[in-house]
Structure formats: C-alpha cells, structure tokens
Amino acid sequence: MITNLPPIADRAAYQAEVDRLRIREKAHTHEGDAIAAARRRLPMVEVDPGITLTGPAGPVTLLDAFEGRCQLIAYYFMWHPGHPASGQCEGCTFYTTQVGELSYLQSRDATFAVFAQGPYEESARYHEFMGWQMPWYSVQAPAVDQLLADRQAGMMYLICYVRDRDRVYETYWTTIRGVEAMDNSYALLDLTVFGRQEPWEDSPEGWPRGWWAEGGGSNLRSNGRPIAHWSRLEAGRSDDLSG
C-alpha cells in the first residue's frame, strides 16, 4: 500500500531539482563510457574453439556458436535438472526474457546465444515453453568446466568472446548484477518514483517495498513461479519439461 509520495512543487522548483540531478546523471554516464573504454582494452585469454556444445542438430563447437560472426555474447543459464518450468531459475528467466530483438547486435557482427547448464532436450523444451528465439545450446561437464575455468559452474554468467579466424578468445565476463546489462525492466523501474520496490533500495519511508528477495528470489516470482510464466500458461503451454 502506498503511504507516502514525494513533496509537491511548482514546475520551476521541480525543474531545478531535475537539473541538479542531471549533472550527476551525466557524470554517471561519462564514467560508464570510461569503464567501457577500459573494458575494450582488457587483455584476452585463448579458449579452445573445439569445446563441444549441444544444439538442435546435435554436437557443435564453440566456434560454430559464433554463426560466422566475429563476436559471441554467451549467457550461461543456471539449470535444475528434472524440475518442471516452475522450478527453473527465476533470475535467468528474467534476464533472458529481456533479450528479444537480436538484429542490432548482429549488425555489429555479434551473436547472442544462451548456454544452458543442463541437458539439451530438457532445457530446449523450456526455451520452447518461453517462446524465446535466440540460439540455445546445452553446455555441461566437462565443457562447462573448460569454459568457466576456475569459476563456479551452476551460476549465471555473461561472457564475451571474439574470434580471429579459427581461434577464439574470451575478452570479458561478469555475473550477479553485472548481467543486468541484458535487462531493460529494472532500468526503466529505476527511473520511476517507486523504483524496483525491493527492500535493499534507499527509498523514503512509506515507499512500497513488497518485492522481497527472500525465499529463493521471490522478487522475480509471483504465486510460486517466475513472473513471465503466467502469460505462457494462459496461452496453453505445458511446463512439463520431461518430454
């Protein structure tokens, strides 16, 4: 329930506050540009291009996943084997659902793909249940251990690669809130007066904070399952992933 709202001001006073905030926003944008410039100058590490993934036509290589483009952006989707759709990762579902139109990435010679850390047939049925269109692969041990090196399998990762003919290199990786680069919903909510409505945010007293990040990430679940599932169920899709 909303118990508080910002103070009311006339247009001039409101604009003066927006102008003051805009100075900080521009500094934040410029710092982001500087960080991106530093990211482009990171060294890179070579990766075996022959690491085997599983796609709709069977085994493929990491190099194949580039689809002939120069760059590959891979999202490593956490997976819970044997669970129905309702038991799959709400965070990975949230972020993957945000990625729809791929033509802008492809125009920059970049392929986006999801690397599900579970069996292909099972995870591909989730891909179908959600109605996603991006390339989808399964990457399990030992391939996932090779690709993640010393990083922990079973977590969400966003990893960028570049290829030089038949050689592949990892250029950047991030996890946890770093994968918000895939998201637009939270970015838009951050512009609103009530924000994400989560308890960790610095909001005034009385602001709604009903989306708790407890109990396995309920901030991205509604009535026991990832929020985006409900429209799929209403469309008549089955969340049984067992085949």
PDB file of C-alpha atoms in Angstrom:
ATOM      1  CA  MET A   1       0.000   0.000   0.000  1.00  0.00           C
ATOM      2  CA  ILE A   2       1.243   3.482  -0.866  1.00  0.00           C
ATOM      3  CA  THR A   3       1.523   5.528   2.307  1.00  0.00           C
ATOM      4  CA  ASN A   4       3.752   8.313   1.042  1.00  0.00           C
ATOM      5  CA  LEU A   5       4.537  10.316  -2.078  1.00  0.00           C
ATOM      6  CA  PRO A   6       7.180  12.943  -2.927  1.00  0.00           C
ATOM      7  CA  PRO A   7       6.512  16.556  -1.926  1.00  0.00           C
ATOM      8  CA  ILE A   8       4.585  18.678  -4.421  1.00  0.00           C
ATOM      9  CA  ALA A   9       6.412  21.580  -6.075  1.00  0.00           C
ATOM     10  CA  ASP A  10       5.667  24.061  -8.821  1.00  0.00           C
ATOM     11  CA  ARG A  11       7.165  23.466 -12.267  1.00  0.00           C
ATOM     12  CA  ALA A  12      10.146  25.791 -11.733  1.00  0.00           C
ATOM     13  CA  ALA A  13      11.180  24.207  -8.423  1.00  0.00           C
ATOM     14  CA  TYR A  14      10.697  20.719  -9.866  1.00  0.00           C
ATOM     15  CA  GLN A  15      12.842  21.537 -12.911  1.00  0.00           C
ATOM     16  CA  ALA A  16      15.578  22.991 -10.731  1.00  0.00           C
ATOM     17  CA  GLU A  17      15.837  19.676  -8.846  1.00  0.00           C
ATOM     18  CA  VAL A  18      15.843  17.700 -12.112  1.00  0.00           C
ATOM     19  CA  ASP A  19      18.647  19.932 -13.416  1.00  0.00           C
ATOM     20  CA  ARG A  20      20.720  19.291 -10.304  1.00  0.00           C
ATOM     21  CA  LEU A  21      20.209  15.550 -10.639  1.00  0.00           C
ATOM     22  CA  ARG A  22      21.026  15.692 -14.364  1.00  0.00           C
ATOM     23  CA  ILE A  23      24.569  16.807 -13.511  1.00  0.00           C
ATOM     24  CA  ARG A  24      25.073  13.598 -11.548  1.00  0.00           C
ATOM     25  CA  GLU A  25      23.394  11.516 -14.265  1.00  0.00           C
ATOM     26  CA  LYS A  26      25.722  12.896 -16.921  1.00  0.00           C
ATOM     27  CA  ALA A  27      28.758  12.214 -14.712  1.00  0.00           C
ATOM     28  CA  HIS A  28      27.468   8.659 -14.228  1.00  0.00           C
ATOM     29  CA  THR A  29      27.050   8.221 -17.998  1.00  0.00           C
ATOM     30  CA  HIS A  30      30.550   9.555 -18.690  1.00  0.00           C
ATOM     31  CA  GLU A  31      32.038   7.251 -16.059  1.00  0.00           C
ATOM     32  CA  GLY A  32      30.191   4.347 -17.677  1.00  0.00           C
ATOM     33  CA  ASP A  33      31.716   5.328 -21.023  1.00  0.00           C
ATOM     34  CA  ALA A  34      35.172   5.406 -19.428  1.00  0.00           C
ATOM     35  CA  ILE A  35      34.661   1.974 -17.862  1.00  0.00           C
ATOM     36  CA  ALA A  36      33.520   0.592 -21.228  1.00  0.00           C
ATOM     37  CA  ALA A  37      36.644   2.049 -22.832  1.00  0.00           C
ATOM     38  CA  ALA A  38      38.791   0.294 -20.220  1.00  0.00           C
ATOM     39  CA  ARG A  39      36.852  -2.914 -20.810  1.00  0.00           C
ATOM     40  CA  ARG A  40      37.718  -2.728 -24.506  1.00  0.00           C
ATOM     41  CA  ARG A  41      41.398  -2.564 -23.557  1.00  0.00           C
ATOM     42  CA  LEU A  42      41.449  -5.627 -21.314  1.00  0.00           C
ATOM     43  CA  PRO A  43      43.801  -8.430 -22.317  1.00  0.00           C
ATOM     44  CA  MET A  44      42.161 -11.604 -23.583  1.00  0.00           C
ATOM     45  CA  VAL A  45      42.679 -15.297 -22.939  1.00  0.00           C
ATOM     46  CA  GLU A  46      42.579 -18.025 -25.571  1.00  0.00           C
ATOM     47  CA  VAL A  47      39.836 -20.650 -25.362  1.00  0.00           C
ATOM     48  CA  ASP A  48      39.685 -23.992 -27.147  1.00  0.00           C
ATOM     49  CA  PRO A  49      37.402 -23.368 -30.155  1.00  0.00           C
ATOM     50  CA  GLY A  50      36.598 -27.078 -30.358  1.00  0.00           C
ATOM     51  CA  ILE A  51      34.844 -27.287 -26.985  1.00  0.00           C
ATOM     52  CA  THR A  52      31.642 -29.215 -27.657  1.00  0.00           C
ATOM     53  CA  LEU A  53      28.176 -27.789 -27.076  1.00  0.00           C
ATOM     54  CA  THR A  54      24.859 -29.393 -27.931  1.00  0.00           C
ATOM     55  CA  GLY A  55      22.432 -27.608 -30.236  1.00  0.00           C
ATOM     56  CA  PRO A  56      19.223 -28.506 -32.073  1.00  0.00           C
ATOM     57  CA  ALA A  57      21.162 -30.537 -34.651  1.00  0.00           C
ATOM     58  CA  GLY A  58      23.391 -32.261 -32.115  1.00  0.00           C
ATOM     59  CA  PRO A  59      27.025 -31.602 -31.136  1.00  0.00           C
ATOM     60  CA  VAL A  60      28.568 -28.326 -32.300  1.00  0.00           C
ATOM     61  CA  THR A  61      31.721 -26.468 -31.348  1.00  0.00           C
ATOM     62  CA  LEU A  62      32.161 -23.179 -29.559  1.00  0.00           C
ATOM     63  CA  LEU A  63      33.407 -21.792 -32.858  1.00  0.00           C
ATOM     64  CA  ASP A  64      30.146 -22.877 -34.529  1.00  0.00           C
ATOM     65  CA  ALA A  65      28.165 -20.863 -31.971  1.00  0.00           C
ATOM     66  CA  PHE A  66      29.595 -17.650 -33.444  1.00  0.00           C
ATOM     67  CA  GLU A  67      27.415 -18.340 -36.518  1.00  0.00           C
ATOM     68  CA  GLY A  68      30.169 -16.890 -38.682  1.00  0.00           C
ATOM     69  CA  ARG A  69      30.276 -13.560 -36.832  1.00  0.00           C
ATOM     70  CA  CYS A  70      33.322 -12.083 -35.162  1.00  0.00           C
ATOM     71  CA  GLN A  71      31.940 -11.794 -31.627  1.00  0.00           C
ATOM     72  CA  LEU A  72      29.876 -14.020 -29.353  1.00  0.00           C
ATOM     73  CA  ILE A  73      27.977 -12.946 -26.236  1.00  0.00           C
ATOM     74  CA  ALA A  74      27.018 -16.027 -24.231  1.00  0.00           C
ATOM     75  CA  TYR A  75      24.637 -16.086 -21.281  1.00  0.00           C
ATOM     76  CA  TYR A  76      25.179 -19.108 -19.030  1.00  0.00           C
ATOM     77  CA  PHE A  77      21.720 -20.149 -17.854  1.00  0.00           C
ATOM     78  CA  MET A  78      21.541 -21.928 -14.482  1.00  0.00           C
ATOM     79  CA  TRP A  79      19.637 -25.193 -14.654  1.00  0.00           C
ATOM     80  CA  HIS A  80      17.867 -27.533 -12.220  1.00  0.00           C
ATOM     81  CA  PRO A  81      17.738 -30.974 -13.892  1.00  0.00           C
ATOM     82  CA  GLY A  82      14.464 -32.858 -13.665  1.00  0.00           C
ATOM     83  CA  HIS A  83      12.452 -29.853 -12.468  1.00  0.00           C
ATOM     84  CA  PRO A  84       9.401 -28.505 -14.312  1.00  0.00           C
ATOM     85  CA  ALA A  85       9.383 -24.985 -15.690  1.00  0.00           C
ATOM     86  CA  SER A  86       8.125 -23.618 -12.372  1.00  0.00           C
ATOM     87  CA  GLY A  87      11.279 -24.890 -10.676  1.00  0.00           C
ATOM     88  CA  GLN A  88      13.762 -23.250 -13.030  1.00  0.00           C
ATOM     89  CA  CYS A  89      15.821 -20.171 -12.202  1.00  0.00           C
ATOM     90  CA  GLU A  90      13.685 -17.052 -11.961  1.00  0.00           C
ATOM     91  CA  GLY A  91      16.723 -14.779 -12.317  1.00  0.00           C
ATOM     92  CA  CYS A  92      17.940 -16.425 -15.513  1.00  0.00           C
ATOM     93  CA  THR A  93      14.367 -16.404 -16.821  1.00  0.00           C
ATOM     94  CA  PHE A  94      14.050 -12.701 -16.027  1.00  0.00           C
ATOM     95  CA  TYR A  95      17.256 -11.715 -17.785  1.00  0.00           C
ATOM     96  CA  THR A  96      16.836 -13.993 -20.793  1.00  0.00           C
ATOM     97  CA  THR A  97      13.280 -12.780 -21.358  1.00  0.00           C
ATOM     98  CA  GLN A  98      14.581  -9.229 -21.806  1.00  0.00           C
ATOM     99  CA  VAL A  99      16.650 -10.205 -24.866  1.00  0.00           C
ATOM    100  CA  GLY A 100      14.298 -10.140 -27.834  1.00  0.00           C
ATOM    101  CA  GLU A 101      15.487  -8.320 -30.930  1.00  0.00           C
ATOM    102  CA  LEU A 102      18.916  -9.567 -31.972  1.00  0.00           C
ATOM    103  CA  SER A 103      19.377  -7.637 -35.232  1.00  0.00           C
ATOM    104  CA  TYR A 104      21.143  -4.704 -33.575  1.00  0.00           C
ATOM    105  CA  LEU A 105      23.742  -7.000 -32.029  1.00  0.00           C
ATOM    106  CA  GLN A 106      24.132  -8.855 -35.302  1.00  0.00           C
ATOM    107  CA  SER A 107      24.613  -5.588 -37.202  1.00  0.00           C
ATOM    108  CA  ARG A 108      27.747  -5.102 -35.050  1.00  0.00           C
ATOM    109  CA  ASP A 109      28.988  -8.573 -36.027  1.00  0.00           C
ATOM    110  CA  ALA A 110      27.966 -10.054 -32.662  1.00  0.00           C
ATOM    111  CA  THR A 111      25.952 -13.211 -31.968  1.00  0.00           C
ATOM    112  CA  PHE A 112      23.978 -13.613 -28.747  1.00  0.00           C
ATOM    113  CA  ALA A 113      23.350 -17.167 -27.509  1.00  0.00           C
ATOM    114  CA  VAL A 114      22.254 -18.900 -24.329  1.00  0.00           C
ATOM    115  CA  PHE A 115      24.381 -21.718 -22.921  1.00  0.00           C
ATOM    116  CA  ALA A 116      22.063 -23.722 -20.653  1.00  0.00           C
ATOM    117  CA  GLN A 117      23.911 -25.630 -17.945  1.00  0.00           C
ATOM    118  CA  GLY A 118      21.645 -28.653 -18.250  1.00  0.00           C
ATOM    119  CA  PRO A 119      20.562 -31.403 -20.647  1.00  0.00           C
ATOM    120  CA  TYR A 120      19.723 -30.125 -24.108  1.00  0.00           C
ATOM    121  CA  GLU A 121      16.347 -31.804 -24.647  1.00  0.00           C
ATOM    122  CA  GLU A 122      15.034 -30.726 -21.260  1.00  0.00           C
ATOM    123  CA  SER A 123      16.303 -27.150 -21.454  1.00  0.00           C
ATOM    124  CA  ALA A 124      15.218 -26.796 -25.097  1.00  0.00           C
ATOM    125  CA  ARG A 125      11.664 -27.562 -24.006  1.00  0.00           C
ATOM    126  CA  TYR A 126      11.949 -24.638 -21.580  1.00  0.00           C
ATOM    127  CA  HIS A 127      13.197 -22.476 -24.452  1.00  0.00           C
ATOM    128  CA  GLU A 128      10.070 -23.531 -26.383  1.00  0.00           C
ATOM    129  CA  PHE A 129       7.782 -23.030 -23.364  1.00  0.00           C
ATOM    130  CA  MET A 130       9.043 -19.460 -23.012  1.00  0.00           C
ATOM    131  CA  GLY A 131       8.806 -18.766 -26.748  1.00  0.00           C
ATOM    132  CA  TRP A 132      12.354 -17.463 -26.962  1.00  0.00           C
ATOM    133  CA  GLN A 133      14.006 -17.083 -30.360  1.00  0.00           C
ATOM    134  CA  MET A 134      17.697 -16.701 -29.521  1.00  0.00           C
ATOM    135  CA  PRO A 135      20.158 -19.535 -30.271  1.00  0.00           C
ATOM    136  CA  TRP A 136      20.091 -22.102 -27.460  1.00  0.00           C
ATOM    137  CA  TYR A 137      22.772 -24.627 -26.559  1.00  0.00           C
ATOM    138  CA  SER A 138      23.436 -27.078 -23.760  1.00  0.00           C
ATOM    139  CA  VAL A 139      26.835 -26.907 -22.077  1.00  0.00           C
ATOM    140  CA  GLN A 140      27.567 -29.481 -19.388  1.00  0.00           C
ATOM    141  CA  ALA A 141      30.653 -31.069 -17.851  1.00  0.00           C
ATOM    142  CA  PRO A 142      33.353 -31.309 -18.993  1.00  0.00           C
ATOM    143  CA  ALA A 143      32.662 -28.490 -21.497  1.00  0.00           C
ATOM    144  CA  VAL A 144      31.207 -26.074 -18.952  1.00  0.00           C
ATOM    145  CA  ASP A 145      34.204 -26.608 -16.649  1.00  0.00           C
ATOM    146  CA  GLN A 146      36.569 -25.855 -19.537  1.00  0.00           C
ATOM    147  CA  LEU A 147      34.678 -22.703 -20.484  1.00  0.00           C
ATOM    148  CA  LEU A 148      34.318 -21.405 -16.928  1.00  0.00           C
ATOM    149  CA  ALA A 149      37.899 -22.347 -15.961  1.00  0.00           C
ATOM    150  CA  ASP A 150      38.165 -21.598 -12.221  1.00  0.00           C
ATOM    151  CA  ARG A 151      34.702 -20.055 -12.000  1.00  0.00           C
ATOM    152  CA  GLN A 152      31.881 -21.939 -10.324  1.00  0.00           C
ATOM    153  CA  ALA A 153      29.507 -23.833 -12.585  1.00  0.00           C
ATOM    154  CA  GLY A 154      25.799 -23.527 -11.846  1.00  0.00           C
ATOM    155  CA  MET A 155      25.812 -19.736 -11.619  1.00  0.00           C
ATOM    156  CA  MET A 156      24.655 -17.100 -14.091  1.00  0.00           C
ATOM    157  CA  TYR A 157      27.428 -15.615 -16.201  1.00  0.00           C
ATOM    158  CA  LEU A 158      27.624 -13.274 -19.151  1.00  0.00           C
ATOM    159  CA  ILE A 159      30.813 -13.952 -21.128  1.00  0.00           C
ATOM    160  CA  CYS A 160      32.071 -12.225 -24.268  1.00  0.00           C
ATOM    161  CA  TYR A 161      34.269 -13.840 -26.889  1.00  0.00           C
ATOM    162  CA  VAL A 162      35.990 -12.752 -30.079  1.00  0.00           C
ATOM    163  CA  ARG A 163      37.421 -14.920 -32.818  1.00  0.00           C
ATOM    164  CA  ASP A 164      40.375 -14.420 -35.104  1.00  0.00           C
ATOM    165  CA  ARG A 165      39.637 -16.813 -37.953  1.00  0.00           C
ATOM    166  CA  ASP A 166      39.575 -20.211 -36.184  1.00  0.00           C
ATOM    167  CA  ARG A 167      40.993 -19.060 -32.844  1.00  0.00           C
ATOM    168  CA  VAL A 168      38.690 -17.996 -30.015  1.00  0.00           C
ATOM    169  CA  TYR A 169      39.417 -15.651 -27.111  1.00  0.00           C
ATOM    170  CA  GLU A 170      37.500 -14.645 -24.000  1.00  0.00           C
ATOM    171  CA  THR A 171      37.512 -10.857 -23.605  1.00  0.00           C
ATOM    172  CA  TYR A 172      35.208 -10.115 -20.647  1.00  0.00           C
ATOM    173  CA  TRP A 173      32.953 -11.789 -18.107  1.00  0.00           C
ATOM    174  CA  THR A 174      30.570 -10.732 -15.361  1.00  0.00           C
ATOM    175  CA  THR A 175      27.983 -12.268 -13.041  1.00  0.00           C
ATOM    176  CA  ILE A 176      25.301 -11.420 -10.443  1.00  0.00           C
ATOM    177  CA  ARG A 177      24.235  -7.792 -11.005  1.00  0.00           C
ATOM    178  CA  GLY A 178      26.647  -7.462 -13.889  1.00  0.00           C
ATOM    179  CA  VAL A 179      24.181  -9.422 -16.034  1.00  0.00           C
ATOM    180  CA  GLU A 180      21.737  -6.532 -15.656  1.00  0.00           C
ATOM    181  CA  ALA A 181      23.294  -5.410 -18.933  1.00  0.00           C
ATOM    182  CA  MET A 182      20.692  -7.735 -20.502  1.00  0.00           C
ATOM    183  CA  ASP A 183      17.785  -6.100 -18.708  1.00  0.00           C
ATOM    184  CA  ASN A 184      15.517  -3.174 -19.510  1.00  0.00           C
ATOM    185  CA  SER A 185      12.708  -3.702 -16.969  1.00  0.00           C
ATOM    186  CA  TYR A 186      14.769  -2.783 -13.914  1.00  0.00           C
ATOM    187  CA  ALA A 187      16.461   0.036 -15.830  1.00  0.00           C
ATOM    188  CA  LEU A 188      13.039   1.513 -16.556  1.00  0.00           C
ATOM    189  CA  LEU A 189      11.816   0.956 -12.996  1.00  0.00           C
ATOM    190  CA  ASP A 190      14.911   2.765 -11.719  1.00  0.00           C
ATOM    191  CA  LEU A 191      13.553   5.886 -13.452  1.00  0.00           C
ATOM    192  CA  THR A 192      10.215   5.729 -11.628  1.00  0.00           C
ATOM    193  CA  VAL A 193       9.343   7.238  -8.278  1.00  0.00           C
ATOM    194  CA  PHE A 194       8.964   3.867  -6.532  1.00  0.00           C
ATOM    195  CA  GLY A 195      11.959   2.189  -8.212  1.00  0.00           C
ATOM    196  CA  ARG A 196      12.282  -1.611  -8.026  1.00  0.00           C
ATOM    197  CA  GLN A 197      10.275  -1.738  -4.785  1.00  0.00           C
ATOM    198  CA  GLU A 198      12.834  -4.012  -3.142  1.00  0.00           C
ATOM    199  CA  PRO A 199      13.945  -3.680   0.481  1.00  0.00           C
ATOM    200  CA  TRP A 200      17.633  -3.019  -0.209  1.00  0.00           C
ATOM    201  CA  GLU A 201      16.895   0.205  -2.095  1.00  0.00           C
ATOM    202  CA  ASP A 202      17.460   3.592  -0.488  1.00  0.00           C
ATOM    203  CA  SER A 203      13.875   4.883  -0.664  1.00  0.00           C
ATOM    204  CA  PRO A 204      11.964   7.277   1.608  1.00  0.00           C
ATOM    205  CA  GLU A 205       9.828   5.936   4.423  1.00  0.00           C
ATOM    206  CA  GLY A 206       6.442   4.748   3.207  1.00  0.00           C
ATOM    207  CA  TRP A 207       7.565   3.752  -0.297  1.00  0.00           C
ATOM    208  CA  PRO A 208       6.201   0.352  -1.423  1.00  0.00           C
ATOM    209  CA  ARG A 209       8.742  -2.447  -0.877  1.00  0.00           C
ATOM    210  CA  GLY A 210       6.699  -5.578  -1.407  1.00  0.00           C
ATOM    211  CA  TRP A 211       9.086  -7.421  -3.740  1.00  0.00           C
ATOM    212  CA  TRP A 212      11.242  -9.303  -1.264  1.00  0.00           C
ATOM    213  CA  ALA A 213      14.386 -11.069  -2.447  1.00  0.00           C
ATOM    214  CA  GLU A 214      13.956 -13.917   0.010  1.00  0.00           C
ATOM    215  CA  GLY A 215      12.769 -17.499  -0.288  1.00  0.00           C
ATOM    216  CA  GLY A 216      14.762 -18.235  -3.428  1.00  0.00           C
ATOM    217  CA  GLY A 217      14.400 -14.927  -5.200  1.00  0.00           C
ATOM    218  CA  SER A 218      10.694 -14.161  -4.799  1.00  0.00           C
ATOM    219  CA  ASN A 219      11.349 -10.665  -6.139  1.00  0.00           C
ATOM    220  CA  LEU A 220      11.200 -12.322  -9.573  1.00  0.00           C
ATOM    221  CA  ARG A 221       8.402 -14.790  -8.765  1.00  0.00           C
ATOM    222  CA  SER A 222       4.651 -14.393  -8.480  1.00  0.00           C
ATOM    223  CA  ASN A 223       2.407 -17.076  -6.965  1.00  0.00           C
ATOM    224  CA  GLY A 224       5.211 -19.611  -6.862  1.00  0.00           C
ATOM    225  CA  ARG A 225       6.791 -19.317 -10.287  1.00  0.00           C
ATOM    226  CA  PRO A 226       8.821 -16.896 -12.426  1.00  0.00           C
ATOM    227  CA  ILE A 227       6.610 -13.934 -13.311  1.00  0.00           C
ATOM    228  CA  ALA A 228       6.932 -14.356 -17.084  1.00  0.00           C
ATOM    229  CA  HIS A 229       5.470 -17.883 -16.895  1.00  0.00           C
ATOM    230  CA  TRP A 230       1.900 -16.781 -16.316  1.00  0.00           C
ATOM    231  CA  SER A 231       1.332 -15.426 -19.816  1.00  0.00           C
ATOM    232  CA  ARG A 232       2.757 -18.664 -21.247  1.00  0.00           C
ATOM    233  CA  LEU A 233       0.414 -20.803 -19.156  1.00  0.00           C
ATOM    234  CA  GLU A 234      -2.535 -18.643 -20.176  1.00  0.00           C
ATOM    235  CA  ALA A 235      -1.537 -19.331 -23.776  1.00  0.00           C
ATOM    236  CA  GLY A 236      -1.935 -23.047 -23.073  1.00  0.00           C
ATOM    237  CA  ARG A 237       1.705 -24.106 -22.928  1.00  0.00           C
ATOM    238  CA  SER A 238       2.714 -27.014 -20.717  1.00  0.00           C
ATOM    239  CA  ASP A 239       5.515 -26.516 -18.225  1.00  0.00           C
ATOM    240  CA  ASP A 240       6.287 -30.245 -18.131  1.00  0.00           C
ATOM    241  CA  LEU A 241       9.854 -30.483 -19.424  1.00  0.00           C
ATOM    242  CA  SER A 242      10.122 -34.247 -19.238  1.00  0.00           C
ATOM    243  CA  GLY A 243       9.168 -34.784 -22.900  1.00  0.00           C
TER     244      GLY A 243
END
